[in-house]
Amino acid sequence: MTRPNILFVMTDDQTVREMSCYGHALPPTPNMDRIANGGTRFANCFATNALCAPSRATVLTGCLSHIHGIRGNSEGVDEIEELDAEIATFPEDLREAGYRTGLVGKYHIRQQPRGFDYWCIHPGQGEYFDPVFIENRESVRKEGYATDITGDLALDFLENSDASKPFCLVYQFKAPHRPFTPAPRHANLFADLVVPEPATFDDDYATRRIAGLAQDMQFDVSLAGDYDDLPSGLSQRERKSWIYQRFVVDRYRAIVGVDENLGRVLDYLETRGLAEDTLILYTSDHGYFMGEHGWYDKRFMYDPAIRIPLVACYPRLAPSGQVSDAMVMNIDFAPTILDFAGLPLPDSIQGRSLRPLMEGRAPDDWRTSVYYAYFEDSWSLRDRGTEAMAEPSFQYFTPHRIGPHRGVRTDRYKLIEYVGEGDYWELFDLREDPEELMNLYADPRHGETVKELKTELALQRRHYRDLD
């Protein structure tokens, strides 16, 4: 069996609302669409912890945060969490099996990369212009725009790969992460565009008291300082709208730069006759609030933050241009890659290979719900002990840290438990309330649904060994 080359592409904070193959005209993403048209677009793919470092560790290992060891980003925390050295990553397995492995761009895990013959990564969040990179442990500043430099690094890796070996390239962009900075060539792109504000832009959080506390995620509260040209004399509502328009358009511009650099690599594969034998997955580390509920950022278990794009193709595998509605999680990426490479799955992997779905044959026992667990701020909860966990912990929130919570999502319902906030839960009927505005948990008409979903949540916690 021919072992395929593997190209794994990931952006930071990109949403399904920013890919034209998901039905959105802007920004134009023709190269992302090339992957979808040549393979499978997954309509229901979700992050299991909508935060950068935990999500990236989950992608590498195929297991959840409490298993691989990275629960939060660890900024401002004395005890820095590490990726468990006993948990295998898919690059390590591929390298051991004879693949040449490379990592370029954003990594955002504090420990040095494991399992790569070559790596050149941003330290931490990285910078957009003339950024410092860490190249196989050596610090070097590279001139130019980060997205373009990452594209150059990807092409250099491919150009210098041993043709006698299959390659695995993990190709990861900083964009469109804050400060949402586009390339100079795109500075005036979409200059006359006016983006409609989301229906929930002025959400009053009437039935969701935890959401009402997340003031630091409001546009007019913490993004104003990002824009030196923010006009003075605006009302609070006018300022919020001005920031929103600038925020969205700059993100669109940054994503156009990503798409261009993705296209450079796709063109290279085709020109060199490698495309037919290359498995490609394109995704993001998590979703993002694009003005929904008046917010930017992520973390909450609401769909804008947890739903992620995923398009995948392997040209030797039919069919192409299909859409899968199966419930998929980012724990499924590593087993998919290892499956296509013909390698056994480590015992630590908790996901399933997506290959059957890409082949158009969904298994009868495929999952019907997805599990989510957000841990950040759990350190303060542990420090305060079990008695404190029974009391509302609002005073312990730090900026953007909305407190630990977990839940399950089916095709219709979502149940969220806010750990440490007393007996506080949220239930949403996603069919009737896709914007997740009406918390139905206390409505006696939904008592049976709550009971069923609590049972499902307990089953998922046992299945994924998340019982702490």
Coordinates of C-alpha atoms in Angstrom, one line a residue:
M1 CA 0.0 0.0 0.0
T2 CA 1.3 3.5 -0.9
R3 CA 1.6 5.6 2.2
P4 CA 0.2 9.1 1.4
N5 CA 1.9 12.3 2.1
I6 CA 0.1 14.4 4.7
L7 CA -0.5 18.1 4.7
F8 CA -2.3 19.3 7.9
V9 CA -3.2 23.0 7.7
M10 CA -4.6 25.0 10.7
T11 CA -5.4 28.6 11.2
D12 CA -6.0 30.4 14.5
D13 CA -9.6 31.5 15.4
Q14 CA -11.1 31.0 12.0
T15 CA -14.8 30.3 11.8
V16 CA -17.1 28.5 9.3
R17 CA -18.6 31.9 8.6
E18 CA -15.3 32.9 7.0
M19 CA -15.1 30.2 4.3
S20 CA -17.0 30.4 1.1
C21 CA -17.5 26.7 0.8
Y22 CA -19.6 26.9 3.9
G23 CA -22.0 29.2 2.1
H24 CA -20.5 32.6 2.9
A25 CA -19.6 34.9 0.1
L26 CA -16.9 36.8 2.0
P27 CA -14.1 36.5 2.4
P28 CA -13.4 34.6 -0.8
T29 CA -11.5 31.4 -0.1
P30 CA -11.0 29.7 -3.4
N31 CA -8.1 27.6 -2.3
M32 CA -9.8 26.4 0.9
D33 CA -12.7 25.5 -1.4
R34 CA -10.4 23.5 -3.7
I35 CA -9.9 21.1 -0.8
A36 CA -13.6 20.8 -0.1
N37 CA -14.5 20.4 -3.8
G38 CA -11.9 17.6 -4.0
G39 CA -13.0 15.7 -0.9
T40 CA -15.3 16.3 2.0
R41 CA -16.7 19.3 3.9
F42 CA -17.7 18.5 7.4
A43 CA -20.7 20.5 8.5
N44 CA -20.6 19.5 12.2
C45 CA -17.1 19.6 13.4
F46 CA -16.4 20.8 17.0
A47 CA -13.5 21.7 19.2
T48 CA -13.5 19.9 22.6
N49 CA -12.0 22.9 24.4
A50 CA -12.2 26.3 22.7
L51 CA -8.8 27.6 23.6
C52 CA -5.5 27.7 21.7
A53 CA -3.0 25.5 23.5
P54 CA -5.5 22.8 24.7
S55 CA -7.0 22.5 21.2
R56 CA -3.6 22.2 19.5
A57 CA -2.5 19.5 22.0
T58 CA -5.7 17.7 21.3
V59 CA -5.1 17.8 17.5
L60 CA -1.6 16.4 18.0
T61 CA -2.6 13.6 20.4
G62 CA -6.2 12.7 19.6
C63 CA -7.3 12.9 23.2
L64 CA -8.9 15.5 25.5
S65 CA -7.3 18.1 27.7
H66 CA -7.5 16.1 30.9
I67 CA -5.6 13.2 29.3
H68 CA -2.9 15.1 27.4
G69 CA -2.3 17.5 30.3
I70 CA -2.9 21.0 28.8
R71 CA -6.2 22.4 30.1
G72 CA -5.5 26.1 29.5
N73 CA -3.2 28.6 27.9
S74 CA -1.4 28.9 31.3
E75 CA -0.8 32.7 31.0
G76 CA -0.5 34.1 34.5
V77 CA -0.5 30.7 36.2
D78 CA 2.4 29.7 38.4
E79 CA 2.2 26.0 37.5
I80 CA 2.8 25.7 33.7
E81 CA 1.0 22.7 32.3
E82 CA 2.9 20.5 30.0
L83 CA 2.0 18.1 27.2
D84 CA 2.3 14.6 28.8
A85 CA 5.5 13.1 27.6
E86 CA 3.9 9.6 27.8
I87 CA 1.1 10.5 25.4
A88 CA 2.1 9.9 21.7
T89 CA 1.6 12.5 19.1
F90 CA 0.8 11.7 15.4
P91 CA 4.1 13.3 14.2
E92 CA 6.1 11.1 16.5
D93 CA 4.3 8.0 15.2
L94 CA 4.7 9.0 11.6
R95 CA 8.4 9.9 12.0
E96 CA 9.1 6.5 13.6
A97 CA 7.3 4.9 10.6
G98 CA 9.7 6.6 8.2
Y99 CA 7.9 9.9 7.4
R100 CA 9.9 13.1 7.1
T101 CA 8.0 15.5 9.4
G102 CA 7.9 19.3 9.5
L103 CA 6.2 22.0 11.5
V104 CA 6.0 25.6 10.4
G105 CA 4.1 28.7 11.7
K106 CA 2.2 28.9 14.9
Y107 CA 2.6 26.2 17.6
H108 CA 1.5 27.8 20.9
I109 CA 2.5 25.0 23.2
R110 CA 5.1 26.0 25.7
Q111 CA 7.3 22.8 25.4
Q112 CA 9.5 22.3 22.4
P113 CA 7.8 20.4 19.5
R114 CA 8.1 16.6 19.5
G115 CA 8.4 14.3 16.6
F116 CA 9.5 16.8 13.9
D117 CA 12.7 16.5 11.7
Y118 CA 12.4 20.2 11.1
W119 CA 10.4 22.9 12.9
C120 CA 10.3 26.7 12.6
I121 CA 7.7 28.3 14.8
H122 CA 6.5 31.5 16.4
P123 CA 7.4 31.8 20.1
G124 CA 4.0 32.0 21.8
Q125 CA 1.5 34.1 19.9
G126 CA 4.1 35.5 17.5
E127 CA 4.1 38.7 15.6
Y128 CA 2.7 39.7 12.2
F129 CA 5.6 41.8 10.9
D130 CA 9.3 40.9 10.8
P131 CA 8.6 38.2 13.4
V132 CA 11.0 36.2 15.4
F133 CA 10.9 32.4 14.8
I134 CA 12.4 29.6 16.7
E135 CA 14.1 27.3 14.1
N136 CA 15.2 24.0 15.5
R137 CA 15.9 25.7 18.8
E138 CA 17.7 28.7 17.3
S139 CA 16.0 32.2 17.4
V140 CA 16.0 34.1 14.1
R141 CA 14.1 37.2 13.0
K142 CA 12.7 36.9 9.5
E143 CA 11.7 40.0 7.4
G144 CA 8.2 40.2 6.0
Y145 CA 4.6 39.3 6.9
A146 CA 4.1 36.3 9.1
T147 CA 1.5 34.6 6.8
D148 CA 3.8 34.9 3.8
I149 CA 6.8 33.7 5.7
T150 CA 4.9 30.7 6.9
G151 CA 4.1 29.9 3.3
D152 CA 7.8 30.3 2.3
L153 CA 8.8 27.9 5.1
A154 CA 6.2 25.3 4.0
L155 CA 7.5 25.4 0.4
D156 CA 11.1 25.2 1.6
F157 CA 10.3 22.1 3.6
L158 CA 8.6 20.5 0.6
E159 CA 11.4 21.5 -1.7
N160 CA 14.1 20.0 0.6
S161 CA 12.2 16.7 1.5
D162 CA 13.7 13.4 0.5
A163 CA 11.6 12.1 -2.4
S164 CA 12.1 8.5 -1.3
K165 CA 10.1 9.2 1.9
P166 CA 6.5 10.3 2.4
F167 CA 6.2 13.7 4.2
C168 CA 4.0 15.1 6.9
L169 CA 3.9 18.9 7.0
V170 CA 2.0 20.6 9.8
Y171 CA 1.4 24.0 8.3
Q172 CA -0.1 26.5 10.8
F173 CA -0.9 30.2 10.5
K174 CA -1.0 32.9 13.2
A175 CA -3.8 34.6 11.2
P176 CA -6.5 35.7 11.7
H177 CA -5.7 35.9 15.4
R178 CA -5.7 39.3 17.2
P179 CA -4.6 42.0 16.3
F180 CA -6.3 40.9 13.1
T181 CA -3.5 42.5 11.0
P182 CA -3.6 42.0 7.2
A183 CA -0.7 42.1 4.8
P184 CA 0.0 45.6 3.4
R185 CA -1.1 44.5 0.0
H186 CA -4.6 43.8 1.4
A187 CA -4.8 47.0 3.6
N188 CA -7.5 48.5 1.4
L189 CA -9.3 45.3 0.4
F190 CA -13.1 45.5 1.1
A191 CA -12.7 49.2 1.8
D192 CA -16.3 50.0 1.0
L193 CA -17.8 46.9 2.6
V194 CA -20.4 47.3 5.3
V195 CA -20.9 44.0 7.2
P196 CA -24.4 43.3 8.7
E197 CA -24.3 43.1 12.4
P198 CA -25.4 39.7 13.9
A199 CA -29.0 39.4 15.2
T200 CA -27.6 39.0 18.7
F201 CA -25.2 41.9 18.6
D202 CA -27.1 43.7 21.4
D203 CA -27.9 40.6 23.4
D204 CA -29.2 41.4 26.9
Y205 CA -28.3 37.9 28.3
A206 CA -31.8 37.8 29.9
T207 CA -31.8 34.0 30.5
R208 CA -28.0 33.4 30.8
R209 CA -26.5 35.0 33.8
I210 CA -23.0 33.6 33.3
A211 CA -22.9 35.1 29.8
G212 CA -23.9 38.5 31.3
L213 CA -20.7 38.6 33.3
A214 CA -18.4 38.3 30.3
Q215 CA -18.1 42.0 29.9
D216 CA -14.4 41.9 28.8
M217 CA -15.4 40.1 25.6
Q218 CA -17.5 43.1 24.5
F219 CA -16.2 45.0 21.5
D220 CA -16.5 48.4 23.1
V221 CA -14.8 47.3 26.4
S222 CA -11.5 45.8 25.4
L223 CA -10.9 46.2 21.6
A224 CA -11.0 49.9 21.5
G225 CA -7.3 50.2 22.4
D226 CA -6.4 48.2 19.2
Y227 CA -7.4 51.1 16.9
D228 CA -5.5 54.3 17.0
D229 CA -7.8 55.8 14.4
L230 CA -11.0 55.2 16.4
P231 CA -13.0 58.4 16.0
S232 CA -13.7 60.5 19.1
G233 CA -17.0 61.8 20.1
L234 CA -18.9 58.5 19.3
S235 CA -21.7 57.2 21.5
Q236 CA -21.1 53.9 23.1
R237 CA -23.3 52.2 20.5
E238 CA -21.6 54.0 17.6
R239 CA -18.2 53.0 18.9
K240 CA -19.2 49.4 19.2
S241 CA -20.4 49.4 15.6
W242 CA -17.3 51.1 14.3
I243 CA -15.0 48.6 16.1
Y244 CA -17.1 45.7 14.8
Q245 CA -16.9 46.8 11.2
R246 CA -13.1 47.3 11.4
F247 CA -12.6 44.0 13.2
V248 CA -14.5 41.9 10.7
V249 CA -13.0 43.5 7.6
D250 CA -9.4 43.2 8.9
R251 CA -10.1 39.5 9.7
Y252 CA -11.4 39.0 6.1
R253 CA -8.2 40.6 4.8
A254 CA -6.0 38.4 6.9
I255 CA -7.9 35.3 5.8
V256 CA -7.4 36.3 2.1
G257 CA -3.6 36.2 2.9
V258 CA -4.0 32.7 4.4
D259 CA -5.9 31.5 1.3
E260 CA -3.2 32.8 -1.0
N261 CA -0.5 31.0 0.8
L262 CA -2.5 27.8 1.0
G263 CA -2.9 28.1 -2.8
R264 CA 0.9 28.4 -3.2
V265 CA 1.4 25.0 -1.5
L266 CA -1.5 23.3 -3.3
D267 CA -0.1 24.6 -6.6
Y268 CA 3.3 23.2 -5.7
L269 CA 1.9 19.8 -4.9
E270 CA 0.1 19.7 -8.3
T271 CA 3.1 21.0 -10.3
R272 CA 5.4 18.3 -8.7
G273 CA 2.9 15.5 -9.2
L274 CA 2.4 15.0 -5.5
A275 CA -1.3 16.1 -5.2
E276 CA -2.8 12.6 -6.0
D277 CA -0.8 11.0 -3.1
T278 CA -1.4 13.7 -0.5
L279 CA -4.0 13.6 2.3
I280 CA -4.9 17.2 3.1
L281 CA -6.9 18.4 6.2
Y282 CA -7.7 22.1 6.7
T283 CA -9.2 23.4 9.9
S284 CA -8.9 25.9 12.8
D285 CA -8.0 25.4 16.4
H286 CA -11.4 26.6 17.5
G287 CA -14.2 29.0 16.4
Y288 CA -14.7 32.6 17.4
F289 CA -17.4 35.1 18.2
M290 CA -17.8 37.4 15.3
G291 CA -20.1 39.8 17.0
E292 CA -22.6 37.2 18.2
H293 CA -23.8 38.2 21.7
G294 CA -21.8 41.4 21.2
W295 CA -18.6 39.5 21.7
Y296 CA -15.3 38.6 20.2
D297 CA -13.0 35.8 21.4
K298 CA -14.1 32.2 22.2
R299 CA -14.2 29.9 25.4
F300 CA -18.0 29.6 25.9
M301 CA -19.7 26.4 24.7
Y302 CA -21.8 28.3 22.3
D303 CA -21.7 27.3 18.7
P304 CA -19.7 30.2 17.3
A305 CA -16.8 29.3 19.6
I306 CA -16.9 25.5 19.4
R307 CA -17.9 24.9 15.7
I308 CA -14.8 24.7 13.5
P309 CA -14.2 24.4 9.8
L310 CA -12.9 21.1 8.5
V311 CA -12.4 20.2 4.8
A312 CA -10.4 17.1 3.9
C313 CA -9.4 15.4 0.7
Y314 CA -7.3 12.5 -0.6
P315 CA -7.6 12.5 -4.4
R316 CA -7.2 8.7 -4.7
L317 CA -10.3 8.4 -2.5
A318 CA -13.8 8.9 -3.9
P319 CA -16.2 10.5 -3.7
S320 CA -15.3 14.2 -4.0
G321 CA -17.4 17.3 -3.3
Q322 CA -19.4 15.7 -0.6
V323 CA -20.8 17.1 2.7
S324 CA -20.8 15.1 5.9
D325 CA -23.3 15.9 8.6
A326 CA -21.8 13.5 11.1
M327 CA -20.8 14.8 14.5
V328 CA -17.1 15.2 14.4
M329 CA -14.5 16.4 17.0
N330 CA -10.9 17.5 16.8
I331 CA -9.9 14.3 18.7
D332 CA -10.6 12.7 15.3
F333 CA -7.8 14.3 13.4
A334 CA -4.9 12.3 14.7
P335 CA -6.6 8.9 14.2
T336 CA -7.6 9.9 10.7
I337 CA -4.0 10.8 9.8
L338 CA -2.6 7.6 11.3
D339 CA -5.3 5.5 9.6
F340 CA -4.4 6.8 6.2
A341 CA -0.7 6.2 6.9
G342 CA -1.6 2.5 7.8
L343 CA -0.4 2.8 11.4
P344 CA -2.0 1.4 14.5
L345 CA -3.7 3.8 16.9
P346 CA -2.1 4.4 20.3
D347 CA -4.2 3.4 23.3
S348 CA -4.3 7.1 24.4
I349 CA -6.3 8.1 21.3
Q350 CA -10.0 8.9 22.1
G351 CA -11.2 9.9 18.6
R352 CA -12.1 7.9 15.5
S353 CA -10.8 8.0 12.0
L354 CA -12.8 10.1 9.6
R355 CA -11.8 7.9 6.7
P356 CA -15.2 6.0 6.5
L357 CA -17.0 9.4 6.4
M358 CA -14.7 10.6 3.6
E359 CA -15.5 7.4 1.7
G360 CA -19.2 8.1 2.0
R361 CA -20.0 5.3 4.3
A362 CA -20.9 6.5 7.8
P363 CA -20.6 3.7 10.4
D364 CA -23.8 2.7 12.1
D365 CA -22.3 3.3 15.5
W366 CA -21.0 6.8 14.8
R367 CA -21.5 9.2 17.7
T368 CA -24.7 11.2 17.9
S369 CA -23.4 13.8 20.4
V370 CA -20.2 15.7 21.1
Y371 CA -18.5 16.4 24.4
Y372 CA -17.0 19.7 25.5
A373 CA -14.9 20.6 28.6
Y374 CA -13.5 24.0 29.3
F375 CA -11.1 24.0 32.3
E376 CA -9.4 27.5 32.5
D377 CA -9.8 29.0 35.9
S378 CA -9.9 25.5 37.3
W379 CA -6.7 26.2 39.1
S380 CA -8.4 28.8 41.4
L381 CA -11.3 26.3 41.9
R382 CA -8.9 23.6 43.0
D383 CA -7.1 26.0 45.3
R384 CA -10.3 27.0 47.1
G385 CA -11.4 23.4 47.7
T386 CA -14.8 21.7 47.4
E387 CA -16.6 24.1 49.7
A388 CA -15.7 27.1 47.6
M389 CA -16.7 25.2 44.4
A390 CA -20.3 25.1 45.7
E391 CA -20.4 28.9 45.8
P392 CA -20.6 31.3 42.8
S393 CA -17.0 32.1 41.8
F394 CA -17.7 35.2 39.7
Q395 CA -15.2 37.2 41.8
Y396 CA -12.4 34.8 40.7
F397 CA -12.9 35.4 37.0
T398 CA -10.0 37.1 35.2
P399 CA -10.2 38.7 31.8
H400 CA -11.8 36.4 29.3
R401 CA -11.7 33.5 31.7
I402 CA -15.4 32.6 32.0
G403 CA -15.0 29.7 34.4
P404 CA -14.9 26.0 33.9
H405 CA -17.9 24.3 32.2
R406 CA -18.7 21.2 30.3
G407 CA -21.6 19.8 28.3
V408 CA -23.0 17.8 25.5
R409 CA -24.4 18.8 22.1
T410 CA -26.6 16.7 19.9
D411 CA -28.0 17.6 16.5
R412 CA -30.9 19.4 18.3
Y413 CA -30.0 20.1 21.9
K414 CA -27.2 21.5 24.0
L415 CA -26.8 21.0 27.8
I416 CA -24.1 23.0 29.6
E417 CA -23.1 22.6 33.3
Y418 CA -21.2 25.5 34.8
V419 CA -18.9 23.9 37.3
G420 CA -18.4 25.7 40.6
E421 CA -21.4 28.1 40.0
G422 CA -23.8 26.3 42.2
D423 CA -26.5 24.3 40.5
Y424 CA -26.5 26.4 37.3
W425 CA -27.1 24.8 33.9
E426 CA -28.2 25.9 30.4
L427 CA -30.3 24.0 27.9
F428 CA -30.9 25.2 24.3
D429 CA -33.1 23.8 21.6
L430 CA -30.9 24.5 18.6
R431 CA -33.6 23.8 16.1
E432 CA -36.0 26.4 17.5
D433 CA -33.3 28.7 18.9
P434 CA -30.1 28.4 16.9
E435 CA -28.8 31.7 18.3
E436 CA -28.8 30.1 21.8
L437 CA -30.7 32.9 23.5
M438 CA -33.4 31.1 25.5
N439 CA -32.2 29.0 28.4
L440 CA -34.8 26.3 28.8
Y441 CA -33.3 24.4 31.7
A442 CA -35.8 25.5 34.3
D443 CA -38.8 25.0 32.0
P444 CA -40.8 22.0 33.3
R445 CA -41.8 21.2 29.7
H446 CA -38.2 20.2 29.0
G447 CA -37.7 18.2 32.1
E448 CA -37.5 14.9 30.3
T449 CA -35.0 16.3 27.8
V450 CA -32.8 17.6 30.7
K451 CA -32.9 14.1 32.3
E452 CA -31.9 12.4 29.0
L453 CA -29.0 14.9 28.4
K454 CA -27.7 14.6 31.9
T455 CA -27.6 10.9 31.4
E456 CA -25.7 11.4 28.1
L457 CA -23.3 13.8 29.8
A458 CA -22.6 11.3 32.5
L459 CA -22.0 8.6 29.9
Q460 CA -19.7 10.9 27.9
R461 CA -17.7 11.8 31.0
R462 CA -17.2 8.1 31.8
H463 CA -16.4 7.3 28.2
Y464 CA -13.7 10.0 28.0
R465 CA -12.5 9.4 31.6
D466 CA -13.2 13.0 32.6
L467 CA -14.4 12.3 36.2
D468 CA -12.3 14.8 38.2

